[in-house]
């Protein structure tokens, strides 16, 4: 057996970021930038008002309350057609350009329209700059806004749009093929024949690929047959940036994915000191123009394939996508075991399927989500985290334990 860190390091050392290229900004959500974005414009582009109210010269409000004639109206998208003169006010709405000559805005709540809105009583004195948003207050021309390794999040997409950036240089979204292997597997609702089971790994892995932000490609199911498996992996490598297979990587005689990867690629078969998901076959298979395509031979047991995805494949795929090192892995959080999580020493790290709750004090509490067999997808489906139990006897109730979150952290405080 090899340690988890060593297996991960092996995988990551062989996953190269995909070659970056120009991408329309509007299609870049979730992609990782491979170059700087520099602001060519100021945001906001002009001085504007943060409030509905009246644009004034602050000096004119010194003796408030004061009555000023209303010289016009400026709304968002409709600049004033003349400057504000001394002793005047202009009605102004949020986002409208502040007219030349004005240096402050009095919010509407501190005013009173008079004389059929031809004049206004200003009830408070304001300082110059009150309620103004300066040009460039958010972003200044020439400022480096984003850089290599930054993911285009929804907020960053908004910044690109504010700046009028039409194109960015980014790593492409990895296309990830998913393949199931096994003579016993069937798809569809037909009654099962003796010995058959339904293929659950393929839909699960396709969904995990999509959830992680990559493009899933269904490569179908193949029987336990060497040429069939080889053909499917080669087809996957020809059209995808990475391939995930499940099944056929443990010790047994018919574990053909391991055999095939060894023959057609540069493969390492690993027995990782973890439970579940001990076996992992990871290899590079030649793709178009000889480019090495990573192939993850994940274990067949449904929980194992998911845990192996979370620990190895997700990290490797994120490297292909261009994420920096610190962002490759699922973060681990400090939690408290709300019940004993017992285990026996066996030289492995155990990843226990748990349900997390947030205590009234804001602590993350974890409890087993049920049967921990690697075939028991039910408990995996109930879980939103994996408690990390180092080799030993486990943890007692109330003791600290690390947890990897598989879903959004629970937001609602729940009693524990
Ligand atoms: P294997 O690694 O191929 O020996 O598979 C280990 C276990 O996982 C066996 O019980 C298989 O039937 C099961 N298994 C393999 N592939 C799948 C799949 N795609 N969906 C559900 N179970 C699977
Ligand atoms: Mg099999």
Coordinates of C-alpha atoms and ligand atoms in Angstrom, one line a residue, residues 179-182 184-185 197-203 221 224 246-250 254-255 279 298-302 374-375, ligand 1:
X179 CA -17.0 4.5 -19.0
X180 CA -18.5 1.6 -17.1
X181 CA -17.0 -1.9 -17.3
X182 CA -18.5 -5.2 -16.2
X184 CA -23.0 -7.9 -14.9
X185 CA -24.0 -4.3 -15.7
X197 CA -27.1 -5.3 -11.5
X198 CA -27.8 -1.9 -12.8
X199 CA -25.0 0.5 -13.8
X200 CA -25.1 3.2 -11.2
X201 CA -21.5 4.4 -11.5
X202 CA -21.9 6.0 -14.9
X203 CA -24.7 8.4 -14.2
X221 CA -20.7 0.5 -20.9
X224 CA -15.2 -7.5 -19.3
X246 CA -15.0 2.3 -13.2
X247 CA -14.6 -1.4 -12.3
X248 CA -11.9 -3.8 -13.3
X249 CA -9.0 -2.5 -11.2
X250 CA -8.9 -4.7 -8.2
X254 CA -10.8 -10.4 -14.7
X255 CA -9.7 -6.9 -13.7
X279 CA -7.3 0.4 -5.8
X298 CA -11.6 4.0 -10.6
X299 CA -12.8 1.1 -8.5
X300 CA -16.1 -0.5 -9.3
X301 CA -17.9 -0.4 -5.9
X302 CA -20.2 2.6 -6.1
X374 CA -18.3 0.4 -0.2
X375 CA -21.4 -1.1 -2.0
Ligands
LIG1 P1 -14.9 -4.6 -9.9 O1 -13.9 -3.6 -9.5 O2 -15.2 -4.5 -11.4 O3 -14.6 -6.0 -9.5 O4 -16.3 -4.2 -9.3 C1 -16.4 -4.2 -7.9 C2 -17.9 -4.2 -7.5 O5 -18.5 -3.0 -8.0 C3 -18.7 -5.3 -8.1 O6 -19.6 -5.7 -7.1 C4 -19.4 -4.8 -9.3 O7 -20.5 -5.4 -9.6 C5 -19.6 -3.3 -8.8 N1 -19.7 -2.4 -9.9 C6 -18.8 -2.3 -10.9 N2 -19.1 -1.4 -11.8 C7 -20.3 -0.9 -11.4 C8 -21.3 0.1 -11.9 N3 -21.0 0.7 -13.0 N4 -22.4 0.3 -11.2 C9 -22.7 -0.4 -10.1 N5 -21.8 -1.3 -9.5 C10 -20.7 -1.6 -10.2

